């Protein structure tokens, strides 16, 4: 009876596991890595994680950018005890930059399990590190010199360490750290699990492995030669909070045809689709949660030109065969150089012109440089277009449309209308009024006479800043404001400018020529069931 109960418990535990490729993970760890954008394991993760989870020593020959950190970070999150505040895993790195990066990634992987990772390195206050160690951490990531410093001060004890990782061992060899590494290993228990990762395997590294590892399994990942398509590659730097606005400016400035925009996660795809739709763009999302029927509908809209933007994750976009993609945009920088090459290869096909655009924040600059180094490609930096640039670009686009129409001729009965008007009005005024009617619609007819004077509201030139008596306390989000104004005032969402939402009120900038219309339709209107008042803001 007890045996049957144990079998039932084992079956229940198996049901709780989540598949990550062929690797079974606990739900918490699976959620953490899916939130980070890992939809399936990289080659080294697929080969090495099962070996590490069995408790075996491992030598992994792989270069930077292949997913090494998650290769040992995932087993740490699965096996270490977060309720034990003693150090249970040690990662040695050649540089402070790598130590910080590894610590950040392990923290993300172990977030759901409350796993704490601490980077220790020279150049940072050792007192701060000592306080953190006393508070309790499960994983320490550090450079050999600073680890030895803590050991000599007895502020770090390694007697409970179950896993030691030597990351980029050949780099540590080149920097003269071998003796330090040996001294640190002697402070750890003999029954520990040892993992060694190195891009090359010189003699001293092999000697280190023979002396301090027990029958290690050998896993090697050879990076295929990456062939980068001959297309223009550029990047823009912006703050994370400004990415949607930056993307919209780029979309307004570029001659966008069909474009694929890549996000790291499924949630990111859904959020970006919603943000773009509220700004007047035709966007569709593609990710792993869609049924085949939903996927087919999305792809039909994209191929038929009914959706100009396809927002996708890497896995969802695999196998797509779409012609005439003019732009690939990395809204989230890819995890590795291979993914970058696969993404941008979807534009510039069959000799056509294509452009690959990547958005980064300052923390992602190192990853961008890695992509450049591995792919041997030059990714050019560009400044984000200003509102003045966009207005000028739109004027040029309108001009080109008119030139094309003039070259085609055949105006027939329209000439007679112009002839009649020319008897009373200047031909230049007639042409300008016709163009305004074409671009702004019938509402443009009387707007000039009725447009109110707003004075200085503290907005950018050409914009008016409006005050609304609704804010965060009422659950208001930027997309709610954009959607309401766009629908009620009949203007594209992408012309709406800066939105600042506070607890009980909101400021929103709209173009000066439609500000009167926006105030007219929005004052005493409803947003999320609440009646609002709208008035020009006072300059700050």
XYZ file of C-alpha atoms in Angstrom:
540
model
C 0.000 0.000 0.000
C 2.884 2.366 0.887
C 4.634 1.432 -2.380
C 1.504 2.315 -4.412
C 1.250 5.651 -2.584
C 4.886 6.452 -3.466
C 4.235 5.608 -7.120
C 1.222 7.941 -7.092
C 3.336 10.739 -5.553
C 5.997 10.261 -8.237
C 3.328 10.434 -10.938
C 1.928 13.668 -9.430
C 5.418 15.207 -9.420
C 5.923 14.194 -13.058
C 2.659 15.922 -13.971
C 3.926 19.131 -12.347
C 7.010 19.232 -14.584
C 7.144 21.597 -17.565
C 8.898 20.705 -20.810
C 11.737 22.970 -21.983
C 12.615 21.178 -25.186
C 13.321 17.671 -23.894
C 14.339 18.951 -20.446
C 11.826 18.681 -17.585
C 11.741 21.687 -15.256
C 9.759 22.720 -12.194
C 6.944 25.206 -12.957
C 8.687 28.073 -11.126
C 11.970 27.725 -13.001
C 10.116 27.215 -16.289
C 8.127 30.419 -15.729
C 11.305 32.373 -14.963
C 13.129 31.294 -18.108
C 10.056 31.733 -20.331
C 9.687 35.274 -18.924
C 13.341 35.846 -19.884
C 12.537 34.879 -23.467
C 13.944 31.329 -23.613
C 11.371 29.385 -25.637
C 13.590 26.358 -26.230
C 17.092 25.317 -25.118
C 20.177 26.346 -27.069
C 22.409 23.484 -28.319
C 24.693 23.579 -25.280
C 21.732 23.786 -22.892
C 20.053 20.786 -24.543
C 23.233 18.699 -24.274
C 24.642 19.831 -20.925
C 21.683 20.487 -18.582
C 20.578 16.805 -18.382
C 24.175 15.807 -17.540
C 24.479 18.520 -14.854
C 21.083 17.584 -13.364
C 22.415 14.042 -12.864
C 25.157 15.483 -10.643
C 28.036 14.670 -13.029
C 31.102 16.821 -13.616
C 31.131 18.446 -17.045
C 33.502 20.166 -19.449
C 31.710 22.378 -21.924
C 33.634 23.732 -24.888
C 31.590 26.681 -26.108
C 32.047 30.343 -26.929
C 30.418 33.373 -25.355
C 26.889 33.986 -26.621
C 25.828 30.326 -26.761
C 23.688 30.349 -23.601
C 26.321 29.067 -21.148
C 25.061 30.959 -18.100
C 21.599 29.412 -18.236
C 23.284 26.029 -18.785
C 24.499 26.050 -15.176
C 22.011 28.620 -13.829
C 18.968 26.440 -14.517
C 20.362 23.399 -12.588
C 21.278 25.746 -9.716
C 17.697 27.033 -9.519
C 16.405 23.456 -9.619
C 18.726 21.907 -7.027
C 19.924 24.538 -4.520
C 17.997 25.178 -1.301
C 16.825 28.837 -1.056
C 15.902 28.352 2.624
C 19.569 27.667 3.447
C 21.410 30.996 3.607
C 24.838 29.392 3.260
C 26.807 29.558 -0.013
C 25.983 26.425 -1.993
C 27.416 27.297 -5.424
C 30.487 29.236 -6.574
C 31.113 30.645 -10.065
C 34.595 31.936 -10.957
C 34.838 34.459 -13.818
C 37.808 36.270 -15.391
C 36.346 39.807 -15.243
C 34.061 41.932 -13.079
C 31.815 42.630 -16.119
C 31.207 38.922 -16.685
C 30.652 38.345 -12.943
C 27.935 41.031 -12.880
C 26.292 39.672 -16.027
C 26.276 36.079 -14.725
C 24.887 37.190 -11.348
C 22.065 39.106 -13.030
C 21.074 36.133 -15.172
C 21.174 33.621 -12.302
C 19.057 36.021 -10.217
C 16.459 36.140 -12.997
C 16.429 32.350 -13.395
C 16.100 31.824 -9.637
C 13.677 34.691 -8.981
C 10.592 32.495 -8.601
C 12.495 30.223 -6.177
C 13.919 33.123 -4.101
C 17.448 32.086 -5.056
C 19.935 34.830 -4.176
C 23.085 35.419 -6.251
C 25.836 37.868 -5.280
C 28.654 39.178 -7.523
C 31.937 39.904 -5.710
C 34.779 41.662 -7.509
C 37.519 44.196 -7.010
C 36.654 47.855 -7.336
C 33.450 47.544 -5.305
C 33.277 48.209 -1.560
C 34.243 45.010 0.200
C 32.212 46.072 3.261
C 29.033 46.020 1.166
C 29.903 42.518 -0.052
C 30.569 41.347 3.509
C 27.144 42.628 4.650
C 25.443 40.807 1.774
C 27.272 37.566 2.601
C 26.221 37.821 6.237
C 22.608 38.360 5.169
C 22.739 35.047 3.288
C 23.165 34.086 -0.372
C 23.109 30.731 -2.139
C 25.331 31.566 -5.145
C 28.508 33.650 -5.190
C 29.914 34.783 -8.542
C 33.312 36.406 -8.461
C 36.774 37.029 -9.797
C 39.496 34.797 -8.272
C 41.386 37.671 -6.614
C 38.379 39.010 -4.688
C 37.210 35.475 -3.746
C 40.668 34.803 -2.220
C 40.452 38.137 -0.382
C 37.166 37.080 1.259
C 38.578 33.638 2.108
C 41.600 35.204 3.825
C 39.282 37.510 5.832
C 37.059 34.497 6.625
C 34.031 36.467 5.391
C 33.303 33.717 2.835
C 33.057 30.019 3.682
C 32.937 27.386 0.962
C 32.516 24.267 3.137
C 28.850 23.887 2.040
C 29.477 24.403 -1.681
C 27.881 21.675 -3.806
C 28.673 23.112 -7.262
C 31.707 25.000 -8.596
C 31.690 26.569 -12.067
C 34.835 27.744 -13.862
C 33.460 30.090 -16.535
C 35.659 31.103 -19.492
C 38.509 29.082 -18.024
C 40.910 29.838 -20.909
C 40.475 33.577 -20.262
C 41.314 33.043 -16.571
C 44.381 31.051 -17.669
C 45.554 33.919 -19.932
C 45.135 36.358 -17.032
C 47.346 34.211 -14.759
C 44.596 33.000 -12.419
C 45.384 29.238 -12.463
C 47.161 29.211 -9.073
C 44.361 31.288 -7.546
C 41.769 28.862 -8.918
C 43.629 25.897 -7.415
C 43.832 27.640 -4.038
C 40.059 28.316 -4.116
C 39.181 24.743 -5.171
C 41.119 23.388 -2.197
C 38.727 25.324 0.096
C 35.681 23.482 -1.303
C 34.438 19.989 -0.363
C 35.896 17.072 -2.376
C 32.407 15.701 -3.121
C 31.399 18.871 -4.978
C 30.209 18.908 -8.601
C 32.622 20.795 -10.893
C 31.678 22.380 -14.217
C 34.269 23.894 -16.547
C 33.436 26.038 -19.597
C 36.052 27.184 -22.059
C 36.169 28.231 -25.724
C 39.559 26.507 -26.144
C 41.202 23.641 -24.272
C 44.943 24.413 -23.849
C 47.226 22.061 -21.883
C 46.992 23.808 -18.469
C 43.174 23.731 -18.636
C 43.248 20.009 -19.395
C 45.664 19.507 -16.470
C 43.321 21.472 -14.171
C 40.412 19.272 -15.265
C 42.346 16.042 -14.684
C 43.390 17.109 -11.190
C 40.140 18.596 -9.857
C 37.310 16.867 -11.765
C 35.878 13.367 -11.454
C 35.264 11.539 -14.753
C 33.823 14.644 -16.446
C 31.479 14.365 -19.404
C 32.662 16.351 -22.411
C 30.186 18.526 -24.362
C 31.317 20.592 -27.322
C 29.379 23.109 -29.368
C 30.996 24.346 -32.571
C 29.474 27.551 -33.777
C 28.556 27.325 -37.427
C 30.004 29.951 -39.713
C 27.442 32.738 -39.664
C 26.691 34.245 -43.052
C 25.165 37.687 -42.621
C 22.937 38.867 -45.485
C 24.145 41.913 -47.419
C 21.614 44.349 -46.024
C 21.838 47.621 -44.160
C 22.148 47.096 -40.400
C 21.549 49.907 -37.900
C 20.811 50.351 -34.220
C 19.143 53.018 -32.094
C 19.821 53.533 -28.394
C 16.925 54.528 -26.122
C 15.683 54.045 -22.573
C 13.527 50.985 -21.925
C 10.578 53.201 -20.960
C 10.784 55.021 -24.308
C 10.990 52.014 -26.610
C 7.418 52.151 -27.935
C 7.738 55.854 -28.727
C 11.146 55.252 -30.344
C 9.728 52.438 -32.469
C 6.826 54.625 -33.628
C 9.206 57.393 -34.674
C 11.282 54.927 -36.668
C 8.163 53.479 -38.324
C 7.001 56.985 -39.261
C 10.414 57.904 -40.669
C 11.233 54.754 -42.642
C 9.654 53.709 -45.929
C 8.072 50.701 -44.256
C 6.552 47.970 -46.372
C 5.909 44.586 -44.755
C 7.965 44.367 -41.576
C 8.663 41.730 -38.927
C 9.294 43.003 -35.392
C 10.870 40.536 -32.952
C 10.118 40.453 -29.206
C 11.772 38.205 -26.636
C 8.585 36.880 -24.988
C 4.984 36.020 -25.814
C 3.787 38.614 -23.315
C 6.017 41.179 -25.002
C 4.397 40.398 -28.364
C 0.876 40.912 -26.996
C 1.787 44.155 -25.212
C 3.521 45.624 -28.265
C 0.631 44.722 -30.593
C -1.785 46.506 -28.226
C 0.492 49.563 -27.945
C 0.898 49.870 -31.712
C -2.792 49.375 -32.450
C -3.733 52.203 -30.080
C -1.367 54.422 -32.051
C -3.030 53.648 -35.372
C -0.720 50.983 -36.824
C -1.984 47.726 -38.350
C -0.143 45.055 -36.344
C -0.656 41.314 -35.756
C 1.045 39.077 -33.178
C 2.543 35.633 -33.712
C 3.664 33.405 -30.818
C 3.464 29.887 -29.460
C 0.080 30.282 -27.726
C -1.783 30.657 -31.034
C -3.662 27.735 -32.544
C -2.795 26.717 -36.096
C -6.008 28.323 -37.348
C -5.146 31.618 -35.595
C -1.612 31.474 -36.966
C -2.906 30.907 -40.505
C -5.259 33.909 -40.189
C -2.438 36.158 -38.964
C -0.129 35.079 -41.787
C -2.858 35.564 -44.424
C -3.423 39.150 -43.207
C 0.308 39.817 -43.315
C 0.804 38.316 -46.785
C -2.266 40.131 -48.138
C -0.997 43.468 -46.816
C -3.883 43.916 -44.356
C -1.336 44.000 -41.525
C 1.845 45.949 -42.229
C 3.605 44.806 -39.051
C 4.063 41.227 -37.831
C 5.168 41.084 -34.172
C 6.708 37.680 -33.406
C 8.898 35.609 -31.097
C 11.883 33.725 -32.544
C 10.301 30.284 -32.291
C 6.953 31.411 -33.733
C 8.704 32.997 -36.730
C 10.728 29.882 -37.511
C 10.021 28.497 -40.951
C 8.191 31.615 -42.143
C 8.536 32.110 -45.870
C 7.363 35.642 -46.614
C 8.339 37.666 -49.661
C 8.837 41.444 -49.807
C 9.785 41.987 -46.146
C 11.434 45.416 -46.244
C 12.436 45.676 -42.565
C 13.304 43.373 -39.688
C 13.222 45.196 -36.358
C 14.733 43.752 -33.173
C 12.505 45.422 -30.583
C 14.308 43.191 -28.054
C 17.936 42.410 -28.844
C 18.335 38.649 -29.529
C 19.912 36.336 -26.954
C 22.776 35.251 -29.223
C 24.424 36.029 -32.593
C 22.802 33.025 -34.279
C 19.326 34.332 -33.492
C 20.331 37.748 -34.839
C 21.421 36.265 -38.162
C 18.281 34.119 -38.439
C 16.072 37.131 -37.746
C 17.640 39.587 -40.171
C 17.876 36.969 -42.918
C 14.133 37.410 -43.450
C 14.638 40.685 -45.283
C 16.631 41.591 -48.395
C 15.822 38.310 -50.118
C 16.244 37.673 -53.850
C 18.505 40.687 -54.253
C 15.939 43.139 -52.885
C 16.875 46.006 -50.597
C 16.328 45.335 -46.904
C 17.216 46.891 -43.582
C 17.691 45.414 -40.105
C 17.046 47.723 -37.141
C 17.900 46.937 -33.506
C 16.749 48.865 -30.419
C 19.052 48.679 -27.402
C 19.448 50.280 -23.991
C 22.893 51.105 -22.620
C 23.118 47.792 -20.731
C 22.747 45.839 -23.994
C 25.667 47.529 -25.743
C 27.989 44.656 -24.835
C 25.629 42.130 -26.435
C 25.501 44.255 -29.592
C 29.305 44.343 -29.762
C 29.365 40.537 -29.365
C 26.995 40.197 -32.331
C 29.229 42.489 -34.395
C 32.345 40.544 -33.426
C 30.932 37.081 -34.123
C 29.129 37.993 -37.354
C 31.981 40.278 -38.524
C 29.284 42.794 -39.483
C 29.206 46.560 -38.998
C 26.038 47.744 -37.281
C 25.745 51.498 -37.728
C 24.502 53.786 -34.941
C 21.718 56.227 -35.789
C 20.064 58.987 -33.777
C 16.343 58.661 -33.211
C 14.366 60.892 -35.588
C 12.873 64.042 -34.076
C 9.287 65.179 -34.579
C 10.600 67.797 -37.036
C 12.322 65.019 -39.035
C 9.074 63.065 -39.188
C 7.029 66.081 -40.321
C 9.585 66.799 -43.058
C 9.546 63.151 -44.120
C 5.741 63.160 -44.345
C 5.793 66.353 -46.407
C 8.275 64.752 -48.804
C 6.084 61.635 -49.073
C 3.027 63.748 -49.938
C 5.065 65.631 -52.533
C 6.223 62.401 -54.196
C 2.633 61.138 -54.393
C 1.590 64.343 -56.165
C 4.556 64.139 -58.577
C 3.613 60.577 -59.424
C 0.015 61.629 -60.077
C 1.134 64.586 -62.232
C 3.358 62.316 -64.320
C 0.338 60.071 -64.945
C -1.873 62.905 -66.301
C -5.572 62.356 -67.227
C -7.338 64.786 -64.842
C -10.489 65.204 -66.959
C -13.385 66.859 -65.144
C -11.158 67.954 -62.221
C -9.579 70.603 -64.478
C -12.934 72.311 -64.967
C -13.411 72.614 -61.173
C -9.990 74.249 -60.861
C -10.751 76.603 -63.791
C -13.905 77.827 -62.099
C -12.154 78.305 -58.730
C -9.215 80.082 -60.399
C -11.507 82.907 -61.434
C -11.902 83.832 -57.751
C -8.913 82.285 -55.891
C -5.164 82.115 -56.313
C -4.104 78.758 -57.953
C -1.507 78.241 -55.177
C -4.230 78.563 -52.505
C -6.469 76.133 -54.439
C -3.692 73.527 -54.624
C -2.849 73.932 -50.909
C -6.523 73.656 -49.877
C -6.951 70.529 -52.033
C -3.889 68.939 -50.445
C -5.117 69.800 -46.935
C -8.505 68.277 -47.723
C -6.795 65.130 -49.026
C -4.562 64.695 -45.968
C -6.766 65.921 -43.106
C -10.220 64.986 -44.400
C -13.493 66.966 -44.502
C -12.967 68.357 -40.974
C -10.175 70.514 -42.399
C -12.702 72.735 -44.228
C -13.559 75.101 -41.342
C -10.845 74.257 -38.869
C -8.666 77.232 -39.695
C -11.340 79.748 -38.801
C -12.460 77.911 -35.689
C -9.087 76.890 -34.254
C -8.808 78.422 -30.771
C -5.727 80.185 -29.429
C -4.125 78.091 -26.690
C -1.112 80.179 -25.750
C 1.898 78.460 -24.168
C 0.876 75.104 -22.639
C 4.421 73.778 -22.172
C 4.235 71.396 -25.148
C 6.685 70.837 -27.996
C 6.374 73.275 -30.948
C 3.319 72.407 -33.016
C 1.677 70.567 -30.111
C -0.788 71.532 -27.364
C -0.616 70.051 -23.858
C -4.024 69.167 -22.408
C -4.991 68.489 -18.786
C -7.400 65.637 -17.900
C -8.779 65.044 -14.390
C -8.195 61.294 -14.474
C -5.106 59.279 -13.576
C -3.505 56.173 -12.111
C -5.988 56.019 -9.243
C -8.688 55.226 -11.832
C -6.539 52.533 -13.484
C -5.786 54.682 -16.536
C -3.003 53.545 -18.907
C -1.476 55.400 -21.901
C -3.261 53.096 -24.351
C -6.628 54.026 -22.775
C -5.956 57.719 -23.438
C -4.705 57.112 -26.989
C -7.607 54.825 -27.882
C -10.243 57.247 -26.541
C -8.815 60.298 -28.314
C -8.189 58.461 -31.587
C -11.705 57.014 -31.696
C -13.612 60.086 -30.519
C -11.648 62.759 -32.415
C -11.104 60.644 -35.527
C -7.332 61.154 -35.633
C -4.532 58.564 -36.007
C -3.205 57.354 -32.683
C 0.393 57.816 -33.839
C 0.084 61.641 -33.945
C -0.618 61.807 -30.205
C 2.501 62.908 -28.362
C 3.835 62.616 -24.806
C 1.446 61.246 -22.158
C 2.244 61.785 -18.457
C -0.093 59.964 -16.054
C -0.109 60.944 -12.364
C -2.270 59.680 -9.487
C -5.287 61.924 -10.090
C -4.634 63.682 -13.402
C -3.007 63.266 -16.801
C -1.223 65.488 -19.326
C -1.369 64.574 -23.021
C 0.108 66.382 -26.017
C -1.851 66.545 -29.301
C -1.120 68.386 -32.575
C -2.126 72.047 -32.426
C -4.338 71.845 -35.530
C -6.599 69.187 -33.955
C -6.414 70.305 -30.302
C -9.740 72.158 -30.520
C -11.456 69.089 -31.936
C -9.943 66.870 -29.222
C -11.140 69.210 -26.468
C -14.588 69.478 -28.048
C -15.231 65.755 -28.220
C -13.388 64.674 -25.046
C -14.641 67.276 -22.535
C -17.400 65.665 -20.414
C -16.844 62.395 -22.312
C -16.203 59.038 -20.609
C -12.987 57.050 -20.209
C -13.282 53.708 -18.391
C -16.704 54.683 -17.037
C -15.595 58.031 -15.602
C -16.691 61.436 -16.938
C -13.691 63.662 -17.553
C -12.977 67.342 -18.058
C -10.338 68.486 -20.546
C -8.674 71.909 -20.709
C -5.423 73.431 -21.957
C -2.573 72.892 -19.514
C -0.691 75.759 -17.944
C 2.956 76.029 -18.943
C 5.281 74.533 -16.369
